[in-house]
Coordinates of C-alpha atoms and ligand atoms in Angstrom, one line a residue:
X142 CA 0.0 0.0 0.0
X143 CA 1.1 3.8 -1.0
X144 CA 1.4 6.3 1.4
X145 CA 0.2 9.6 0.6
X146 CA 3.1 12.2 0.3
X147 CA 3.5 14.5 3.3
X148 CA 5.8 17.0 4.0
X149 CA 8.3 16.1 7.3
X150 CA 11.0 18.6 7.3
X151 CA 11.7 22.1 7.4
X152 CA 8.1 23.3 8.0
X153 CA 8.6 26.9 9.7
X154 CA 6.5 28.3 12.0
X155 CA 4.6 31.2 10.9
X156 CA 6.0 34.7 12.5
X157 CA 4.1 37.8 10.4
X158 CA 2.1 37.7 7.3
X159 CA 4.5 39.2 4.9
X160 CA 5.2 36.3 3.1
X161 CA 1.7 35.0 2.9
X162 CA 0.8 36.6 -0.3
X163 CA 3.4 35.0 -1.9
X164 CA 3.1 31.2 -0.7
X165 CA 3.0 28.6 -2.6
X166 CA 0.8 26.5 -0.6
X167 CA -2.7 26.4 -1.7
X168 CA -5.8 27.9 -0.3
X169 CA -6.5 24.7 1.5
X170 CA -5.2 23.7 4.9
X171 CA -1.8 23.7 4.4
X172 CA 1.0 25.1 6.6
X173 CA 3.0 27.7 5.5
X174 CA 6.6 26.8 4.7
X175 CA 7.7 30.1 5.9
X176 CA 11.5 30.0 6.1
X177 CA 11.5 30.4 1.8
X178 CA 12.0 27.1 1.9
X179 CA 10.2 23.8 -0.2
X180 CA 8.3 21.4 1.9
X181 CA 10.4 17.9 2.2
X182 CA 9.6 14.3 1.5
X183 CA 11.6 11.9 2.9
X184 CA 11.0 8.3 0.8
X185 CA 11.2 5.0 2.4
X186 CA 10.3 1.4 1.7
X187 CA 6.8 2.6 1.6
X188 CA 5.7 3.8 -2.1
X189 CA 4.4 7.3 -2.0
X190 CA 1.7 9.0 -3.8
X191 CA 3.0 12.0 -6.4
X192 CA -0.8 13.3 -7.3
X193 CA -0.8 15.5 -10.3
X194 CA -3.0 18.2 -9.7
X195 CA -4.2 21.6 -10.0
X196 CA -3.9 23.9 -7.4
X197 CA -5.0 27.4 -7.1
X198 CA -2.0 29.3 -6.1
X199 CA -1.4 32.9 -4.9
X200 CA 1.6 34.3 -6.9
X201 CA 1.2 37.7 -7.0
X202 CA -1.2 40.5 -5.8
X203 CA -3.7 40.3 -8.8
X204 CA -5.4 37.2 -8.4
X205 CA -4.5 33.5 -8.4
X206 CA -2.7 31.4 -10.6
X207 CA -3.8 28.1 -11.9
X208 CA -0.7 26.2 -10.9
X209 CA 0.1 22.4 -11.3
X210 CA 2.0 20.5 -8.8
X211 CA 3.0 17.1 -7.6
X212 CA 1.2 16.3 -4.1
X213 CA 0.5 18.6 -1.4
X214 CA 2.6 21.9 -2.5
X215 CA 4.7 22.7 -5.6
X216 CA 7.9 21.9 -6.1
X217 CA 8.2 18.5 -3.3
X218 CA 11.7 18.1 -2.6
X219 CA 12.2 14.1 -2.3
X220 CA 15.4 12.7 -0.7
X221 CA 16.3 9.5 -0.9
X222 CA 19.9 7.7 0.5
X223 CA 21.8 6.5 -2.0
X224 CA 21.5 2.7 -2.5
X225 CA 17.8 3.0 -2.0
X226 CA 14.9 2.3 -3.9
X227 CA 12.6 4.7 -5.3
X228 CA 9.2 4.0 -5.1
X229 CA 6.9 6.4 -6.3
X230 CA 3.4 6.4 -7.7
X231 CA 2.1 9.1 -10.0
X232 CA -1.4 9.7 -9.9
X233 CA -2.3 11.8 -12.6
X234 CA -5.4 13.9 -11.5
X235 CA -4.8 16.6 -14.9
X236 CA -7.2 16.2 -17.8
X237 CA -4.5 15.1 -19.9
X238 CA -2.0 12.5 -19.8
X239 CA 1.7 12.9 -18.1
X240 CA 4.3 11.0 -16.5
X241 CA 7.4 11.5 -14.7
X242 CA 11.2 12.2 -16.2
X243 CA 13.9 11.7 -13.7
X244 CA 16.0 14.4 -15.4
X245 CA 20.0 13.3 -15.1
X246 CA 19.3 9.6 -13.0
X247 CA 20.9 6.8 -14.3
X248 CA 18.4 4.9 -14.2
X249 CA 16.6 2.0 -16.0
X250 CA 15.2 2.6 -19.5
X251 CA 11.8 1.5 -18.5
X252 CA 11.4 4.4 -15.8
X253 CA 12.9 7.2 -17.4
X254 CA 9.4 8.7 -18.5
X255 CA 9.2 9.4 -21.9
X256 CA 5.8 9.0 -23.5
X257 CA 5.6 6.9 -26.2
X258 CA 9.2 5.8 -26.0
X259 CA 9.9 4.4 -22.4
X260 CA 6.4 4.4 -21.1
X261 CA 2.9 4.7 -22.5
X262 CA 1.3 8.0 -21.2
X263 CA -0.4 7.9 -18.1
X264 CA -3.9 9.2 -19.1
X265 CA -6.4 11.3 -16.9
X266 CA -7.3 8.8 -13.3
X267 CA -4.2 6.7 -13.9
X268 CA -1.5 5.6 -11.9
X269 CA 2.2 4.9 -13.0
X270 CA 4.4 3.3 -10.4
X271 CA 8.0 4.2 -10.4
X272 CA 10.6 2.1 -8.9
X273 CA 14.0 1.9 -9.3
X274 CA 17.6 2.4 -7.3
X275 CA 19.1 5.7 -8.8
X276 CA 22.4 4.8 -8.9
X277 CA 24.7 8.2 -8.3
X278 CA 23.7 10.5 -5.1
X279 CA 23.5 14.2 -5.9
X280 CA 20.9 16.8 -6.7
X281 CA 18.7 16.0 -9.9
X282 CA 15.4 17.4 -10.9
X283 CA 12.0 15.4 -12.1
X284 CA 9.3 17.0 -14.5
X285 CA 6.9 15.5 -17.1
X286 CA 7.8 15.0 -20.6
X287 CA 4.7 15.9 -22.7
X288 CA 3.5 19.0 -23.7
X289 CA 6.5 20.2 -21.4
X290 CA 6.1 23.7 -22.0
X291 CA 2.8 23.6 -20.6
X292 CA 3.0 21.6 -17.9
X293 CA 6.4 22.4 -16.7
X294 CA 5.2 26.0 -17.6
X295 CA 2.5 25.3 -14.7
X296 CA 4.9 24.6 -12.3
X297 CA 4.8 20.3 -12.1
X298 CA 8.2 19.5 -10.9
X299 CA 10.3 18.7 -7.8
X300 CA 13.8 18.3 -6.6
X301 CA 15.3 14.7 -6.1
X302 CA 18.0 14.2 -3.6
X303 CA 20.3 11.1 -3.5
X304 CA 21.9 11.2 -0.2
X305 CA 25.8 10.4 0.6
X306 CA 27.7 12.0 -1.5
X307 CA 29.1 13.9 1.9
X308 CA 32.4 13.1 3.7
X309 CA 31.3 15.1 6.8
X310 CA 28.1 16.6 7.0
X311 CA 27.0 20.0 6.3
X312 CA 25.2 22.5 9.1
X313 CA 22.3 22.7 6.8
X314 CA 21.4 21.7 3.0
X315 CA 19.1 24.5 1.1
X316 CA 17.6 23.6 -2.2
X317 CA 16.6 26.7 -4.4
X318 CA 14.7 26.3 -7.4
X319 CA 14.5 28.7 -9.9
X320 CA 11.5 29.2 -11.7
X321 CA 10.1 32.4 -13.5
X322 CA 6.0 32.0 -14.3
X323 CA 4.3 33.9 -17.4
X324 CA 1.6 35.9 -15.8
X325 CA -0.8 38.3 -16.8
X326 CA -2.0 40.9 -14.0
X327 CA -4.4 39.0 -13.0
X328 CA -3.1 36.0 -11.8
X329 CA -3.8 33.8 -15.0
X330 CA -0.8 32.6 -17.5
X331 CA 0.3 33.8 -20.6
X332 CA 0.7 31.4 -23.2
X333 CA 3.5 29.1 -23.0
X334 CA 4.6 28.6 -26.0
X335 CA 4.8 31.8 -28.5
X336 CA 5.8 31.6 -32.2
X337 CA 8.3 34.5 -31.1
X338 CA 10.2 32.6 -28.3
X339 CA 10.3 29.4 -30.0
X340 CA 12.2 30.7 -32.8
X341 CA 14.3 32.5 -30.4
X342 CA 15.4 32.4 -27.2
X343 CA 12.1 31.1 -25.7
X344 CA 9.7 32.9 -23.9
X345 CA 10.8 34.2 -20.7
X346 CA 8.6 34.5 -17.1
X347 CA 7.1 37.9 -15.7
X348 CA 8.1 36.9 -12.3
X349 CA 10.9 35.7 -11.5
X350 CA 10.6 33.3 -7.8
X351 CA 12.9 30.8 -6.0
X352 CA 11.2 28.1 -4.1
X353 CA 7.6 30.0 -5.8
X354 CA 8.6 32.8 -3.6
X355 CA 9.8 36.3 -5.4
X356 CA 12.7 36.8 -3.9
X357 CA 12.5 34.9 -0.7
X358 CA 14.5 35.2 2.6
X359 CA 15.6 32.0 3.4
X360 CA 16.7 31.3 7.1
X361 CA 20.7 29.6 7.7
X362 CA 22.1 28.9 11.0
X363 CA 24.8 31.7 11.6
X364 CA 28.0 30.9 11.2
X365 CA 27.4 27.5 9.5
X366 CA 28.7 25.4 6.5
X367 CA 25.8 24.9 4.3
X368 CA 25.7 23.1 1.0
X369 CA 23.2 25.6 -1.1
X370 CA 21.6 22.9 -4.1
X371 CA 20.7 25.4 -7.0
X372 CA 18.2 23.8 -9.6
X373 CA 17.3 26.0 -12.6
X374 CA 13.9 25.1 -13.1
X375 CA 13.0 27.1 -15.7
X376 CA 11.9 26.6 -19.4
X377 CA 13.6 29.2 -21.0
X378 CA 15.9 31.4 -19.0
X379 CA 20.0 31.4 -18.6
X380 CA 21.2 32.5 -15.7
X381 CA 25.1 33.4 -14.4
X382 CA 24.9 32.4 -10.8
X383 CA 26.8 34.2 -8.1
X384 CA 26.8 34.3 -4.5
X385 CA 27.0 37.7 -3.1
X386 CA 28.3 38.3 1.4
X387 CA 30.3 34.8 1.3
X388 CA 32.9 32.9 -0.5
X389 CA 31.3 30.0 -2.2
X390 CA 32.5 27.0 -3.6
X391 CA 30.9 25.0 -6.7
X392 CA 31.0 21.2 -5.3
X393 CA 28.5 19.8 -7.9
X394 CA 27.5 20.2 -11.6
X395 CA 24.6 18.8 -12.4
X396 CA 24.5 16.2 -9.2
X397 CA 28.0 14.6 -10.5
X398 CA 30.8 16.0 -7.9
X399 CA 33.8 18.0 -8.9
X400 CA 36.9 19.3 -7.1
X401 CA 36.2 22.3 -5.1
X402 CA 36.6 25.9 -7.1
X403 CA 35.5 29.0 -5.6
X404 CA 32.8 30.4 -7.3
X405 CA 32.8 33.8 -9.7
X406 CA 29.6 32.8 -11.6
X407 CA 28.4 29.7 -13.3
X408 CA 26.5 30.0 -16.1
X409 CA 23.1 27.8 -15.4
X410 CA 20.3 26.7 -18.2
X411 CA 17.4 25.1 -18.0
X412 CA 17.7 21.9 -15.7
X413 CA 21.1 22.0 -15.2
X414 CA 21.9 22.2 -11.3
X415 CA 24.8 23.9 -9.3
X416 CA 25.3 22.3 -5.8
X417 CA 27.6 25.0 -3.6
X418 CA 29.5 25.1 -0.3
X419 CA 29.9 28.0 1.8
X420 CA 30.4 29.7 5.3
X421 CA 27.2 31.5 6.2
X422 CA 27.9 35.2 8.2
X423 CA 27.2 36.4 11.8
X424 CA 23.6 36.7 13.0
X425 CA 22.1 39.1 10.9
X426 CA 24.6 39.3 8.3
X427 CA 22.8 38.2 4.3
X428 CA 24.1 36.5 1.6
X429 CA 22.7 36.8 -1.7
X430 CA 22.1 34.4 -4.6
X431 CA 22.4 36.9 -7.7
X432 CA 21.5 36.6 -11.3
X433 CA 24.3 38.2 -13.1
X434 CA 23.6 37.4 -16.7
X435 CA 21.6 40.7 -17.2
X436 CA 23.6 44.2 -17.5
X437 CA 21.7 44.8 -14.0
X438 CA 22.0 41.9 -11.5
X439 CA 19.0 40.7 -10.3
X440 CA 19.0 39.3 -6.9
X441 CA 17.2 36.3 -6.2
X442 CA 17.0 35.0 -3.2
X443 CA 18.3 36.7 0.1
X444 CA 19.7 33.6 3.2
X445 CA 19.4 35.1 6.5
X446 CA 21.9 34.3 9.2
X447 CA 20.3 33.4 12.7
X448 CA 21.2 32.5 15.9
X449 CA 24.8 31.7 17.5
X450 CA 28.0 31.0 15.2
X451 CA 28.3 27.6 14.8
X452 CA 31.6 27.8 13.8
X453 CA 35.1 29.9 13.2
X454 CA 38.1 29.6 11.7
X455 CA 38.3 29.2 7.6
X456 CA 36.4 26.8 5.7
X457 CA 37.7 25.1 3.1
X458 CA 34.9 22.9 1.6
X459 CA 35.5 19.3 1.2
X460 CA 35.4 17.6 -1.9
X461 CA 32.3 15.7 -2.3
X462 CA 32.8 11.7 -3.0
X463 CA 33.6 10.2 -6.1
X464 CA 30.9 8.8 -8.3
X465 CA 31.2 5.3 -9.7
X466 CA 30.4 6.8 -13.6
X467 CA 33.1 4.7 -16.2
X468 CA 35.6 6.8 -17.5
X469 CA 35.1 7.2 -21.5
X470 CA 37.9 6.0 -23.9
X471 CA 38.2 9.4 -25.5
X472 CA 41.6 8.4 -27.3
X473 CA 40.3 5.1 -29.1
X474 CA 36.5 6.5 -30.0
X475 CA 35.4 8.0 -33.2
X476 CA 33.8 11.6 -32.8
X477 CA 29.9 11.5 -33.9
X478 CA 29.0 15.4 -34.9
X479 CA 25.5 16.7 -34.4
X480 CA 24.6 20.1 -35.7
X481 CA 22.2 22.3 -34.2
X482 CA 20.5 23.9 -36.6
X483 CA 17.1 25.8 -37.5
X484 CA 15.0 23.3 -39.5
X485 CA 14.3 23.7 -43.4
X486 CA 10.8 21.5 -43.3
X487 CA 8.1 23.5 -41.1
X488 CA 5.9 20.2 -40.3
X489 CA 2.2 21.4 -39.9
X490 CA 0.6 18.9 -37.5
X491 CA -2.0 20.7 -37.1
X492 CA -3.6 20.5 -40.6
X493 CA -4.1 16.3 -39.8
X494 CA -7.1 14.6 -38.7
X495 CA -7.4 13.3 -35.5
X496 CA -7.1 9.1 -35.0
X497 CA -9.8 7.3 -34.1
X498 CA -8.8 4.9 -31.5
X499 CA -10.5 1.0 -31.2
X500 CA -13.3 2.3 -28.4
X501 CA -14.3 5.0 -30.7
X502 CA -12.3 7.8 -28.7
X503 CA -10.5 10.5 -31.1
X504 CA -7.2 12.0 -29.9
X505 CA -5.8 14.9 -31.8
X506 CA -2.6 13.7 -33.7
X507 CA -1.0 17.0 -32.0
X508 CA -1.2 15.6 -28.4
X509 CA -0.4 12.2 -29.6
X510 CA 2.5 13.2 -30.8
X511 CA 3.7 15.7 -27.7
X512 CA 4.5 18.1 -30.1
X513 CA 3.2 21.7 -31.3
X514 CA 2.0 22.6 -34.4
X515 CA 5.3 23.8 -35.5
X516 CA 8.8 22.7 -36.0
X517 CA 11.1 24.9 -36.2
X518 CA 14.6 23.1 -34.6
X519 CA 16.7 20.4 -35.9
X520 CA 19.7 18.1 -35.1
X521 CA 21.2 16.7 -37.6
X522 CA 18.7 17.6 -40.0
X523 CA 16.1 15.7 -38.5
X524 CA 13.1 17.4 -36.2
X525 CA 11.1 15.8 -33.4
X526 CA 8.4 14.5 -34.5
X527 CA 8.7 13.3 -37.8
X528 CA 5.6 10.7 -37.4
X529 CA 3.1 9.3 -35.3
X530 CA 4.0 8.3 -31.9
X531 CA 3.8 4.3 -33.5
X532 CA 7.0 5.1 -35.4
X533 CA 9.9 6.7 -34.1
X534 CA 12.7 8.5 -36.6
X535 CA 15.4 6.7 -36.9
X536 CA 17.9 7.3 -34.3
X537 CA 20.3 9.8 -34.2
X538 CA 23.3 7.5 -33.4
X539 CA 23.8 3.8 -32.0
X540 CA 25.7 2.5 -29.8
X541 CA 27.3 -0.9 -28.3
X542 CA 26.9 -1.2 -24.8
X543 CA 29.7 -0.2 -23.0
X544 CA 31.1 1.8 -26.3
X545 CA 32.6 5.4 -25.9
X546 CA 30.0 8.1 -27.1
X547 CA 32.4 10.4 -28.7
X548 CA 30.0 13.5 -29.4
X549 CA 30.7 16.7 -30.8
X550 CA 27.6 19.0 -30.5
X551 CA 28.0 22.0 -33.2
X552 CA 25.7 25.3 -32.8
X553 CA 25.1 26.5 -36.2
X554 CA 22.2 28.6 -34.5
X555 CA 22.5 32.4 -33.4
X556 CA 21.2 31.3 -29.6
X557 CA 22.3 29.0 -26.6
X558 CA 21.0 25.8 -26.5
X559 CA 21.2 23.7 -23.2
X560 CA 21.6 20.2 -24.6
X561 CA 20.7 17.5 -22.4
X562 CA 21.2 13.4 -22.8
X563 CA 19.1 11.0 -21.1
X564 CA 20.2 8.1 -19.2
X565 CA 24.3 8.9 -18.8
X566 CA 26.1 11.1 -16.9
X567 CA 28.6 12.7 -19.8
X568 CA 31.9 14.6 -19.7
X569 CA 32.0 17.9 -21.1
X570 CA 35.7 17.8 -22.4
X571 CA 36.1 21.0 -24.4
X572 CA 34.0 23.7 -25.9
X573 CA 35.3 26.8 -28.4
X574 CA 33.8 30.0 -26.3
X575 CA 31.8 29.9 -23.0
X576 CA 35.1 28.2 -20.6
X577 CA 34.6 25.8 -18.3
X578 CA 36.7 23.1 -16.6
X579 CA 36.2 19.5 -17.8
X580 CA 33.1 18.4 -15.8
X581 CA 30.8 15.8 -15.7
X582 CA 27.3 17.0 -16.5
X583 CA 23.9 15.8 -17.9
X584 CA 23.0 19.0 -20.0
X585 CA 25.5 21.3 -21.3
X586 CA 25.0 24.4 -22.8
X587 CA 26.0 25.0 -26.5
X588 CA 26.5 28.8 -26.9
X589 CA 25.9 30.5 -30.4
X590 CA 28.1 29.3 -32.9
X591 CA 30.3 27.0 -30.6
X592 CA 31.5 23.4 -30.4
X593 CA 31.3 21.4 -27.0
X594 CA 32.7 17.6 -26.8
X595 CA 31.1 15.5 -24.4
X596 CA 32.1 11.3 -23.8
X597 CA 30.5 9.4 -22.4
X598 CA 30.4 5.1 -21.9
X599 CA 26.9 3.9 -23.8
X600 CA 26.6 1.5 -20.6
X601 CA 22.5 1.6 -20.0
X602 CA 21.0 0.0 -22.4
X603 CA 17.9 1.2 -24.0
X604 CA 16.5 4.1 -26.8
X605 CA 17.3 7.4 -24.7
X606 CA 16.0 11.0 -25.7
X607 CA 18.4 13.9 -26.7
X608 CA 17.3 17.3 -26.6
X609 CA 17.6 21.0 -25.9
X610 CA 15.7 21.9 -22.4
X611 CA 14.7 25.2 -23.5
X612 CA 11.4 24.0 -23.8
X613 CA 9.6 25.7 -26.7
X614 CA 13.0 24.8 -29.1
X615 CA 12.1 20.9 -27.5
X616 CA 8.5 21.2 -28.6
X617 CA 8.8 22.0 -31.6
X618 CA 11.8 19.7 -33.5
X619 CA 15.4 20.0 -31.1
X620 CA 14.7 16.3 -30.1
X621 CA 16.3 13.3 -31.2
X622 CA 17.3 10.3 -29.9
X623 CA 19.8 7.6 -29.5
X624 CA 20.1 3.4 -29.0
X625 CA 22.5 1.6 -26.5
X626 CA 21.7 -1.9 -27.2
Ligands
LIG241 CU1 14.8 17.4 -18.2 CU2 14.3 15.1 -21.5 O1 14.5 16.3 -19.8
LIG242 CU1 17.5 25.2 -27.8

C-alpha cells in the first residue's frame, strides 16, 4: 500500500504575514513553509503517492494562478539515501495525460518517462508506479515529458535528492529552485509557448521566484557550512549564478561531484543544477544568490543568518565523493557530430485529422504526438516529431553497450541551446567559447556558434532522448534520440 506524500521537514512556523501573499501553498489547509523554503519528502520502503493536480495558487497580488503540482505543494523536494529504492506512484489527476522524467538519473530505461518511448502516457485517473535504485547520489530534478512547456510552464516539478555524497556533514542543505511563471496581471498565464520565443530564445517568465517565492528570505544557522543545491527550473531562462556576502565553492555540476573551485559565476540553463559550499555570516549578516547574466544583476534570493555562530576559523569545503560513472575512452572513439540547426521542413501537425482509436475515442494527432503545431529546430537535419508516436525517426546514433560516445555538438544557431542526454552522466571535455573546466554534466550548454565535446560510456541500455531543455526549441523539433543496445 502507497502512502500519501506529506511534507516532514523544514516546515517553519509562521512569524508575520509578509510572506503569505506570496506562498505557494494552496488555499486549502496547508502550513506555510515560511522559512523560503520547499516542503520535504523523505521516501522510504513505503511507495508514495505523487498526485498531479491543480492547485490554485497565490503568486502575485492580482489574483490566483492556476498552478500544477505534484502532491501537497509545488515543487516537493524528495530525498532518498543512495542505494535505495525509489518507489513512487504518479497519480495523474490533470485532464490530460503525463508522466514523470527523472532528469539526469541513471536509471533504467523503462522508468525514465518518456511517453511513447519508455512508457505509454499515463492518461487522466491513472497511476504509474516508479521504482528503481538511482544509482549516483546528488541533486537531480523530475518534470513531465509531454507537452513540457505547458506543464512544466504550470509549475509540475520537484527536486530529487540522493543522499551520501558527503564526507562530513554540512550545518544545513538548502535547495533553491529557480522558476520564473508567465503571468498576466491577473493571476492567469500567458501562453506558454509563443511563435516569437520558440524561434528564439524562448519565452521568458514575468516573475521571476525561487522556491515559488519572489525573492524569498531564506533562514541559515549563523556561522554554518551549508551546502546551497541550485536547480534551474526554468523553461527558457539562462542564468550566471553568483553568490554575493560569502565565499562560495561550486561542489557539484549537475549532481556529478567535482573538485572544489571558488565560485565567480556559473553560467546555469534550464535543468542543469549547481550544488555549492559556503560559510554563512554572523547573525544578521545576508548572503545573496544573484543573477548576473543581465547588465543589472537581479537578486534572487536573500539567506538570512540566525542564531549563534556555529563555527570559526576558515572553511575550506570538502570535496564531495567520487561517483562510480566509467571513465570514456576518449583516445580510441570515433567523434559522432550533431549540428544544431534551424529546421528547413516547417511540419504542420495541425492541418491532420485526429485518429480514431478501437473504443471510438479520437485524440488529436498534436497531443499524440507531444509536439506543437510547429517545427522549427533540428539536429542533424532531422526534427522531433517526424511521425506518429507508433514510429519513431530513426535514431540519431547507436551505440554498443559499453562503447565510448564520442559526441561533438556543433551550434550553427545564433542562440544557446542547453543540450541535455538521457540516461548517462557525460563529460563535457572541451568547448570553443563559454570556458569551463572538464566536468561531468547531464546537460551542457551549446553557446551561439560553438563546439562542445562531451564522452560518455553507452553503458545503460535502452533508446534514450536527446534534446535542448529550452522547452519551446524541445516542442517544436530539437529532439532526437539515441540506441544503447
Ligand atoms: Cu529534463 Cu528530456 O528532460
Ligand atoms: Cu535550444
Amino acid at each position: 500500500m502507497a502512502q500519501r506524500a506529506s511534507a516532514v521537514t523544514r516546515r517553519a512556523v509562521l512569524a508575520s504575514g509578509a510572506g503569505l501573499a506570496f506562498s505557494l501553498a494552496g488555499c486549502g489547509s496547508r502550513a506555510v513553509a515560511r522559512s523560503g523554503r520547499l516542503d520535504e519528502i523523505r521516501l522510504g520502503d513505503r511507495p508514495i503517492i505523487l498526485a498531479a493536480r491543480e492547485q490554485a495558487v497565490r503568486l502575485q497580488p492580482g489574483g490566483m494562478t492556476p498552478a500544477w503540482i505534484y502532491g501537497d505543494a509545488a515543487f516537493p523536494v524528495l530525498r532518498l539515501k543512495s542505494g535505495a529504492s525509489l518507489a513512487v506512484d504518479l497519480e495523474n489527476r490533470l485532464k490530460e495525460h503525463t508522466s514523470i522524467h527523472w532528469h539526469g538519473v541513471r536509471g533504467p530505461n523503462a522508468m525514465d518517462g518518456v511517453p511513447y518511448v519508455t512508457q505509454m502516457p499515463v492518461e487522466p485517473g491513472e497511476m504509474f508506479s516508479y521504482r528503481f535504485a538511482p544509482p549516483d547520489p546528488g541533486t537531480y530534478f523530475f518534470h513531465p515529458h509531454c507537452n513540457t512547456s505547458e506543464q512544466l510552464g504550470r509549475g509540475l516539478s520537484g527536486a530529487l535528492i540522493i543522499e551520501g555524497d558527503e564526507e562530513e556533514p554540512f550545518d544545513d542543505d538548502v535547495v533553491c529552485l529557480i522558476k520564473d511563471w508567465r503571468l498576466a496581471k491577473d493571476g492567469s498565464f500567458l501562453p506558454f509557448l509563443t511563435l516569437e520565443g520558440a524561434g528564439r530564445a524562448g519565452s521568458f517568465g514575468t516573475l521571476r521566484t525561487v522556491n515559488g517565492q519572489p525573492t524569498p528570505d531564506i533562514e541559515v544557522p549563523a556561522g554554518a557550512n551549508i551546502r546551497l543545491r541550485m536547480i534551474n527550473g526554468d523553461s527558457s531562462r539562462v542564468g550566471d549564478i553568483g553568490i554575493m556576502g560569502a565565499e562560495a565553492s561550486a561542489i557539484a555540476i549537475d549532481g556529478s561531484p567535482i573538485k572544489p573551485f571558488q565560485l565567480e559565476t556559473w553560467r546555469l540553463g534550464p535543468a542543469m543544477r549547481l550544488d555549492l559550499a559556503l560559510r554563512t555570516p554572523q547573525a544578521g549578516r545576508k548572503v545573496e544568490i544573484v543573477d548576473f547574466f543581465a547588465a543589472e544583476p537581479v537578486v534572487l534570493a536573500t539567506l538570512v543568518a540566525q542564531g549563534a555562530a556555529k563555527r570559526s576559523g576558515d572553511f575550506k569545503p570538502l570535496a564531495l565523493k567520487a561517483h562510480g560513472v566509467p571513465e570514456p575512452d576518449v583516445a580510441g572513439s570515433e567523434m559522432h557530430q550533431l549540428k544544431l540547426a534551424e529546421s528547413a521542413t516547417a511540419t504542420d501537425y495541425s492541418r491532420l485529422a485526429p485518429i480514431e482509436l478501437p473504443d471510438g475515442r479520437k485524440i488529436d494527432l498534436l497531443d499524440s504526438l507531444c509536439s506543437n503545431a510547429r517545427t522549427l529546430w533540428a539536429i542533424d537535419g532531422r526534427t522531433w516529431p517526424q511521425t506518429g508516436h507508433e514510429h519513431l525517426p530513426p535514431p540519431l546514433m547507436e551505440f554498443r553497450k559499453g562503447e565510448t560516445a564520442l559526441i561533438e555538438l556543433q551550434n550553427t544557431t545564433p542562440h544557446v541551446h542547453p543540450m541535455h542526454l538521457h540516461g548517462h552522466s557525460f563529460k563535457v571535455l572541451s568547448a570553443s567559447k563559454l570556458k569551463r573546466p572538464v566536468h561531468w554534466a547531464d546537460t551542457v550548454l551549446v553557446m551561439p556558434d560553438e563546439r562542445v565535446q562531451i564522452a560518455f560510456v553507452a553503458d545503460n541500455p535502452g533508446n534514450w532522448m536527446i534534446h535542448c531543455h529550452i522547452v519551446e526549441h524541445q516542442d517544436t523539433g530539437m529532439m532526437g534520440w539515441f540506441r544503447v543496445a
